[in-house]
Coordinates of N, CA, C and O in Angstrom, one line a residue:
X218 N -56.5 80.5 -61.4 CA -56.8 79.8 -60.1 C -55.5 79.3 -59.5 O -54.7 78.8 -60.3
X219 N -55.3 79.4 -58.2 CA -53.9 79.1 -57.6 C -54.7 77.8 -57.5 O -55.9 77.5 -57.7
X220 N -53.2 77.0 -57.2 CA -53.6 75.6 -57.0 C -53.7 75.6 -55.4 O -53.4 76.5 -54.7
X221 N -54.4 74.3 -55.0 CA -54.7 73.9 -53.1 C -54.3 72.8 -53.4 O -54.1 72.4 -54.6
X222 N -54.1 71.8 -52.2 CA -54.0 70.4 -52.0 C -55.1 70.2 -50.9 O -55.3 71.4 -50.6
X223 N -55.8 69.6 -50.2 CA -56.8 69.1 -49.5 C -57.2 67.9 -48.8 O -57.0 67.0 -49.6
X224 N -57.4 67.6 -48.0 CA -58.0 66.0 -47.7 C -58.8 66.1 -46.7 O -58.8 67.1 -46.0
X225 N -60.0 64.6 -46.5 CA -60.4 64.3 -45.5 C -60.9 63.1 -45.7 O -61.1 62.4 -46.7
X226 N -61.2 62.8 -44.0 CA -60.7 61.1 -44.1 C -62.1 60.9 -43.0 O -62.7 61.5 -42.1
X227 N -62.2 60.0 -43.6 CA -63.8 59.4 -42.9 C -63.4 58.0 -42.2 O -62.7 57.1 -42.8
X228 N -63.9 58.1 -41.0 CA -63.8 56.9 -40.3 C -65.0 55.7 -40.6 O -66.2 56.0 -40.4
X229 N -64.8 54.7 -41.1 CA -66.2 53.9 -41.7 C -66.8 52.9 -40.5 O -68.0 52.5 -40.5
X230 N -65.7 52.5 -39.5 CA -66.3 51.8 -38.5 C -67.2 52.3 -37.6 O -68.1 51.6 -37.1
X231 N -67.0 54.0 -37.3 CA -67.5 54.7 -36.2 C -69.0 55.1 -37.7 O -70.1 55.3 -37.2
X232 N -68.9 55.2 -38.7 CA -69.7 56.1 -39.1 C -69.7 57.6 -39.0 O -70.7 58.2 -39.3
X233 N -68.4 58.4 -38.6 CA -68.0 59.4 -38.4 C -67.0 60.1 -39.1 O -66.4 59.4 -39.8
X234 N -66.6 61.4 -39.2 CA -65.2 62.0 -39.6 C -64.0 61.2 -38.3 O -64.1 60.8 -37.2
X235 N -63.0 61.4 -39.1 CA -61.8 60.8 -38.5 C -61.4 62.0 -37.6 O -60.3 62.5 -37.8
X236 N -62.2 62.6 -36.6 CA -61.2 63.7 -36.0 C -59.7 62.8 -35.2 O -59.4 61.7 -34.7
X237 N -58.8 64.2 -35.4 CA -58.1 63.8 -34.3 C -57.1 63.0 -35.0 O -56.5 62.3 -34.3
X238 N -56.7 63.0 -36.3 CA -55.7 61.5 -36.6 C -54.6 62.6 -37.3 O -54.9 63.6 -38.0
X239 N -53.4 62.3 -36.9 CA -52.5 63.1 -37.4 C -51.9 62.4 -39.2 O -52.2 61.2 -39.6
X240 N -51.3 63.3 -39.8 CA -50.9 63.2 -41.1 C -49.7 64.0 -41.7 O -49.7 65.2 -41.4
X241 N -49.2 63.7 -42.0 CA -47.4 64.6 -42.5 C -48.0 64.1 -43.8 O -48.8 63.3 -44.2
X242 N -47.2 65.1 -44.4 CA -47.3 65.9 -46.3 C -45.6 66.1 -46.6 O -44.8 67.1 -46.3
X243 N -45.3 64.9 -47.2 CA -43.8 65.2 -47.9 C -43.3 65.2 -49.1 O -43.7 64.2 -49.7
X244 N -42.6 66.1 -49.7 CA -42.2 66.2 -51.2 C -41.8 65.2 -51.2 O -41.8 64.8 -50.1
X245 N -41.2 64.1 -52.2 CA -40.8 62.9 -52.3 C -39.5 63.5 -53.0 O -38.6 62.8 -52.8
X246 N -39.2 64.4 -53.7 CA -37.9 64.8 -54.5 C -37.2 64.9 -53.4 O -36.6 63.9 -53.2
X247 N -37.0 65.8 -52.5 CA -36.1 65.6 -51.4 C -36.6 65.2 -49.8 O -35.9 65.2 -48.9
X248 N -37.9 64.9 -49.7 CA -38.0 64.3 -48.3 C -38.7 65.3 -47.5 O -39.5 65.0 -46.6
X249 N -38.4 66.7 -48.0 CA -39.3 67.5 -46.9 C -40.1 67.4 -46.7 O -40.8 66.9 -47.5
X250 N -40.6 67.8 -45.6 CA -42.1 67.9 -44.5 C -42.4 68.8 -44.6 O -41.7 69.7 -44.1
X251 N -43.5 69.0 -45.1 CA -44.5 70.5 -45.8 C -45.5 70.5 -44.9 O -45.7 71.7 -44.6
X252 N -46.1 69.7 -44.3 CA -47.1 70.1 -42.8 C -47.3 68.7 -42.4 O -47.4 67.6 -42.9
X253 N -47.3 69.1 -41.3 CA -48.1 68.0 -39.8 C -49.0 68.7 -39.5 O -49.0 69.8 -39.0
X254 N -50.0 67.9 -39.8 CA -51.9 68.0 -39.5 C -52.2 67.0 -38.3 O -51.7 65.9 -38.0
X255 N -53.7 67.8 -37.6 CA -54.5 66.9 -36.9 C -55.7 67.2 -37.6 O -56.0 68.4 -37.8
X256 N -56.2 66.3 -38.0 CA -57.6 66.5 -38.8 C -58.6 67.0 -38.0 O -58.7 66.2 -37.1
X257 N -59.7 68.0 -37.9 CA -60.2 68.9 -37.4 C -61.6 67.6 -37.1 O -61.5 66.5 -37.6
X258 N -63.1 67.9 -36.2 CA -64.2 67.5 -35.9 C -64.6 66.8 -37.4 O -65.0 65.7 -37.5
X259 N -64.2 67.7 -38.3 CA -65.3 67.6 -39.7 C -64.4 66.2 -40.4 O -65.0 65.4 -41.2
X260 N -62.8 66.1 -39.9 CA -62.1 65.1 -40.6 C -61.0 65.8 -41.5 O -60.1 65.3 -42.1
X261 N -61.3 67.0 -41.2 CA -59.9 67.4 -42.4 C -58.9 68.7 -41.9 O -58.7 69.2 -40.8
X262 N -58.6 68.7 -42.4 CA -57.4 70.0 -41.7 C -58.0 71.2 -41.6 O -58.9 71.3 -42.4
X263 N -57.8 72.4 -40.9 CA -57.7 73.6 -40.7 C -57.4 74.2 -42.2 O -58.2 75.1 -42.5
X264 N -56.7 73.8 -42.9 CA -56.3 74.7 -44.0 C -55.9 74.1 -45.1 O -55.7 72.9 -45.0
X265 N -55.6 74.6 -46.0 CA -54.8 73.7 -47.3 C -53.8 72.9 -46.8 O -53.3 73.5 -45.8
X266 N -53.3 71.9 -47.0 CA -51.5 71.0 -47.3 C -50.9 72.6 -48.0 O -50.0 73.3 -47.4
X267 N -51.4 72.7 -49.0 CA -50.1 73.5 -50.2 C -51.4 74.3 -50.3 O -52.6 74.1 -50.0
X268 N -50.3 75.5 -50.9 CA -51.5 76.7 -51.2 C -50.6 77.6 -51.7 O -49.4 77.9 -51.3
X269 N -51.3 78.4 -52.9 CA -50.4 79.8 -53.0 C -49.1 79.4 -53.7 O -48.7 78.6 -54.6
X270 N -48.4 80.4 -52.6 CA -47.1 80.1 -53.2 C -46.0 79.1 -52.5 O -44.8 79.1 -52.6
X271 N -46.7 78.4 -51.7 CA -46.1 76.8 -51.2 C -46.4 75.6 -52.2 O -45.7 74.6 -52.2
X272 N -47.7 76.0 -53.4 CA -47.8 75.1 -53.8 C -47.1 74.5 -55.4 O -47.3 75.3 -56.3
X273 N -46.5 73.6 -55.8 CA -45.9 73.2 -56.4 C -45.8 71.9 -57.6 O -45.5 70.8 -57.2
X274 N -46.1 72.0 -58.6 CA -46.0 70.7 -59.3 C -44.5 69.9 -59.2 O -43.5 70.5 -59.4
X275 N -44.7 68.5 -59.0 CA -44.3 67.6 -58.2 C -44.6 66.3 -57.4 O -45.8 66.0 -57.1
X276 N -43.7 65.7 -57.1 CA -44.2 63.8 -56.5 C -44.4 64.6 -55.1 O -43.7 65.5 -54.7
X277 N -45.9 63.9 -54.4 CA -46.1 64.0 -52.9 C -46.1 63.1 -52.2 O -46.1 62.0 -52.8
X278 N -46.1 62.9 -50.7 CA -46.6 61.7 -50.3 C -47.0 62.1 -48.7 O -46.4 62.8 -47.9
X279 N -48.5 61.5 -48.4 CA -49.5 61.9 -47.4 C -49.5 60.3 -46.2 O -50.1 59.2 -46.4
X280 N -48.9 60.6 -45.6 CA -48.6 59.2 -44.8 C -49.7 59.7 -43.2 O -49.6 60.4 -42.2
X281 N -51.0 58.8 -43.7 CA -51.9 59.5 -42.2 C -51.9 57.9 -41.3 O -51.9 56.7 -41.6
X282 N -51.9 58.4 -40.3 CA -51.6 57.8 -38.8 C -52.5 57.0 -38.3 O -52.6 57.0 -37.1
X283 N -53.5 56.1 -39.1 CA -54.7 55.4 -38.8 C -54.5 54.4 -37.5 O -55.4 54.2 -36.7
X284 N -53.3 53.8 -37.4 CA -53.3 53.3 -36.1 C -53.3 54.0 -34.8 O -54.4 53.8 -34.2
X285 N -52.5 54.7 -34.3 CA -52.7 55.8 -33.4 C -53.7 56.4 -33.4 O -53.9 57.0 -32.4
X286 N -54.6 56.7 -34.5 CA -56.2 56.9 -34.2 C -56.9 56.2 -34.0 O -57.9 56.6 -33.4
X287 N -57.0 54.8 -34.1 CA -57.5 54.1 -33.6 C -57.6 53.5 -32.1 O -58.5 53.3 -31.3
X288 N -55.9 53.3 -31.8 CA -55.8 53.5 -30.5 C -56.3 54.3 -29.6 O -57.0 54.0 -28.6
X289 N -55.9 55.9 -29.9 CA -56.6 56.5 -28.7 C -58.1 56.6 -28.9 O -58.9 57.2 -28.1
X290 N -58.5 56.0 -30.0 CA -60.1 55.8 -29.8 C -60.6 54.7 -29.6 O -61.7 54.4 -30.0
X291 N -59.6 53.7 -28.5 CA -60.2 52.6 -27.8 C -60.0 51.7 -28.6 O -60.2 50.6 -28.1
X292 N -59.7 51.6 -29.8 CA -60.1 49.9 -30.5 C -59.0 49.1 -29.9 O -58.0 49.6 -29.4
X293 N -59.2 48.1 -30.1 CA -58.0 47.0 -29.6 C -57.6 46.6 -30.9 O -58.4 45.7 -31.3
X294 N -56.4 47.0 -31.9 CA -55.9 46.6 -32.9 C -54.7 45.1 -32.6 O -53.9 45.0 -31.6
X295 N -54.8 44.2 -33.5 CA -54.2 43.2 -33.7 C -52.5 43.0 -33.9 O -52.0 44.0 -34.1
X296 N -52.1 42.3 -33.8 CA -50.6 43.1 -34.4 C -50.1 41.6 -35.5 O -50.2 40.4 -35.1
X297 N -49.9 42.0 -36.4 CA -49.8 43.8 -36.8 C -51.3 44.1 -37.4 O -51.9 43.2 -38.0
X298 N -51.7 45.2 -37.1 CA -52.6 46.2 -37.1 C -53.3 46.0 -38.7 O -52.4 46.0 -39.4
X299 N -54.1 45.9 -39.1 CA -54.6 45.7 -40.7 C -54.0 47.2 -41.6 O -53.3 47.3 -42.6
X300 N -54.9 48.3 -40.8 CA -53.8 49.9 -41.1 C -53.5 50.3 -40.1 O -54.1 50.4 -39.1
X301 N -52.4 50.8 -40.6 CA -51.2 51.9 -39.4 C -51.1 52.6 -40.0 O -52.0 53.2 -40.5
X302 N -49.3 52.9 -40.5 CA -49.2 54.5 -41.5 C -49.9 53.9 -42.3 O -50.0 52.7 -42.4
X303 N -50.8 55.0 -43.5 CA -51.3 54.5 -44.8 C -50.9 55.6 -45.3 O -51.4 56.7 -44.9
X304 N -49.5 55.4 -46.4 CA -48.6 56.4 -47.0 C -50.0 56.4 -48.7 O -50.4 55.4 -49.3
X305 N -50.2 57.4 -48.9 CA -50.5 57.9 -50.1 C -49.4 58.8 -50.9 O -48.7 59.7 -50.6
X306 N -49.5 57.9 -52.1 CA -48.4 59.0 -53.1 C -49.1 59.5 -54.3 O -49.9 58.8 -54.9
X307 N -48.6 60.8 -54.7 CA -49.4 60.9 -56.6 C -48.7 62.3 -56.7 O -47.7 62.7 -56.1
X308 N -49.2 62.6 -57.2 CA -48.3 64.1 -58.6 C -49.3 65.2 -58.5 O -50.5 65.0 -58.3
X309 N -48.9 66.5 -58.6 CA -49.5 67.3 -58.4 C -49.1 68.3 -60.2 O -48.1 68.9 -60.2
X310 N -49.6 68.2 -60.8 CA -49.4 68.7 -62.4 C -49.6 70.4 -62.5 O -48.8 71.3 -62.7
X311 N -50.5 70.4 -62.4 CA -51.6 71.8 -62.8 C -51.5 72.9 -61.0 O -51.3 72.5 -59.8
X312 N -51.9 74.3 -61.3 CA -52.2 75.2 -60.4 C -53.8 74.6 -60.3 O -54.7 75.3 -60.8
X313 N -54.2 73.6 -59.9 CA -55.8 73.1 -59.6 C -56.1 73.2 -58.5 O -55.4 73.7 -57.7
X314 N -57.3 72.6 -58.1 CA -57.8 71.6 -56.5 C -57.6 70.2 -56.8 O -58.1 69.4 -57.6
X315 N -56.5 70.2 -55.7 CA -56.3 68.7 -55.5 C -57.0 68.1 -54.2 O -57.2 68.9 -53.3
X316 N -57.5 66.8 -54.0 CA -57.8 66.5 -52.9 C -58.4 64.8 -52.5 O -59.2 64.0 -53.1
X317 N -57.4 64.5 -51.4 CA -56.8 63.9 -51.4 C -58.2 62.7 -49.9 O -58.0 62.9 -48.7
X318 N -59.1 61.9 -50.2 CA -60.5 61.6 -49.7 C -59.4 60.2 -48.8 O -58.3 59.8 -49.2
X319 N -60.1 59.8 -47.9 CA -59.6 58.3 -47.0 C -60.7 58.2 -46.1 O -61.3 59.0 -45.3
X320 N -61.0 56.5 -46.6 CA -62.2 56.1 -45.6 C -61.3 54.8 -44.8 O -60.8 53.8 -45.4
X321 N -61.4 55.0 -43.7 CA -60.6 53.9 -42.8 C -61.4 53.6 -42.2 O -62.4 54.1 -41.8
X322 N -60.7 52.0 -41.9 CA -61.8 51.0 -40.8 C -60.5 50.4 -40.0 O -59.4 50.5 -40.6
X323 N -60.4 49.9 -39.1 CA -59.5 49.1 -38.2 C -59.4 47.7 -38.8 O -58.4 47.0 -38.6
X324 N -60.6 47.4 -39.5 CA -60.8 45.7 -39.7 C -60.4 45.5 -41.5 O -60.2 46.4 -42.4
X325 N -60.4 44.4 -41.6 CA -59.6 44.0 -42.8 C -60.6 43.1 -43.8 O -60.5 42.6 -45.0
X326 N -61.8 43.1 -42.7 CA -62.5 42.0 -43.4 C -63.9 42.8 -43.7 O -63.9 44.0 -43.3
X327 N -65.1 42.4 -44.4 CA -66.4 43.1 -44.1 C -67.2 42.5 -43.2 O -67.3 41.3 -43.2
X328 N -67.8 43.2 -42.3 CA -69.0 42.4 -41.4 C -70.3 42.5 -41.9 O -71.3 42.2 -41.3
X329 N -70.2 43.0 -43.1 CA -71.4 43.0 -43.9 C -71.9 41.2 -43.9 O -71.1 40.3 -43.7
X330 N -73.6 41.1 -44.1 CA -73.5 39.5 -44.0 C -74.7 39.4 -44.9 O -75.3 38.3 -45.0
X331 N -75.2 40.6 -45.6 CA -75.8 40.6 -46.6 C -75.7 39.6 -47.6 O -74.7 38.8 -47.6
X332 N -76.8 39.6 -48.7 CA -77.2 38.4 -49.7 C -76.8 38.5 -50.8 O -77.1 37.6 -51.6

């Protein structure tokens, strides 16, 4: 099995996929930028991050754009903002499925008021 890398990011305030929120994929050994994504209707990319013969065991790091999605989806964020970039890092070992899940809210607190 070739290895993939993957993600998708659920918006938890709307109750919805996060369309629309951009995200950069960079090796952390030297810095490169392996893809700039907009996350598709469903929340996740068009295609793998890594795949094939892009993909590589090695340090990553997934820095997605939660502020600027929030913005152009109207919220009025605070400053500073509870999330903005939200940099994910981890290791990719094995030719596997990796995949890489994010549930974002604009807010910092719960409005849950349950018992």
């Amino acid at each position: 099995m070739a290895g993939r890398l993957t993600t998708h990011v659920l918006d938890t305030s709307a109750g919805r996929p996060a369309a629309g929120l951009k995200l950069t994929l960079r090796r952390l050994a030297d810095g490169a930028v392996l893809a700039e994504c907009v996350t598709n209707a469903d929340g996740r990319v068009d295609r793998p991050l890594l795949a094939d013969d892009d993909f590589a065991a090695g340090s990553y790091e997934i820095v997605f754009e939660a502020g600027d999605y929030f913005r152009a989806n109207g919220v009025v964020l605070p400053e500073p903002a509870f999330l903005d970039a939200i940099p994910i890092r981890f290791g990719l070992a094995e030719p596997t499925h990796y995949h890489v899940p994010l549930l974002v809210s604009p807010y910092g607190y719960s409005t849950y008021r349950g018992s």
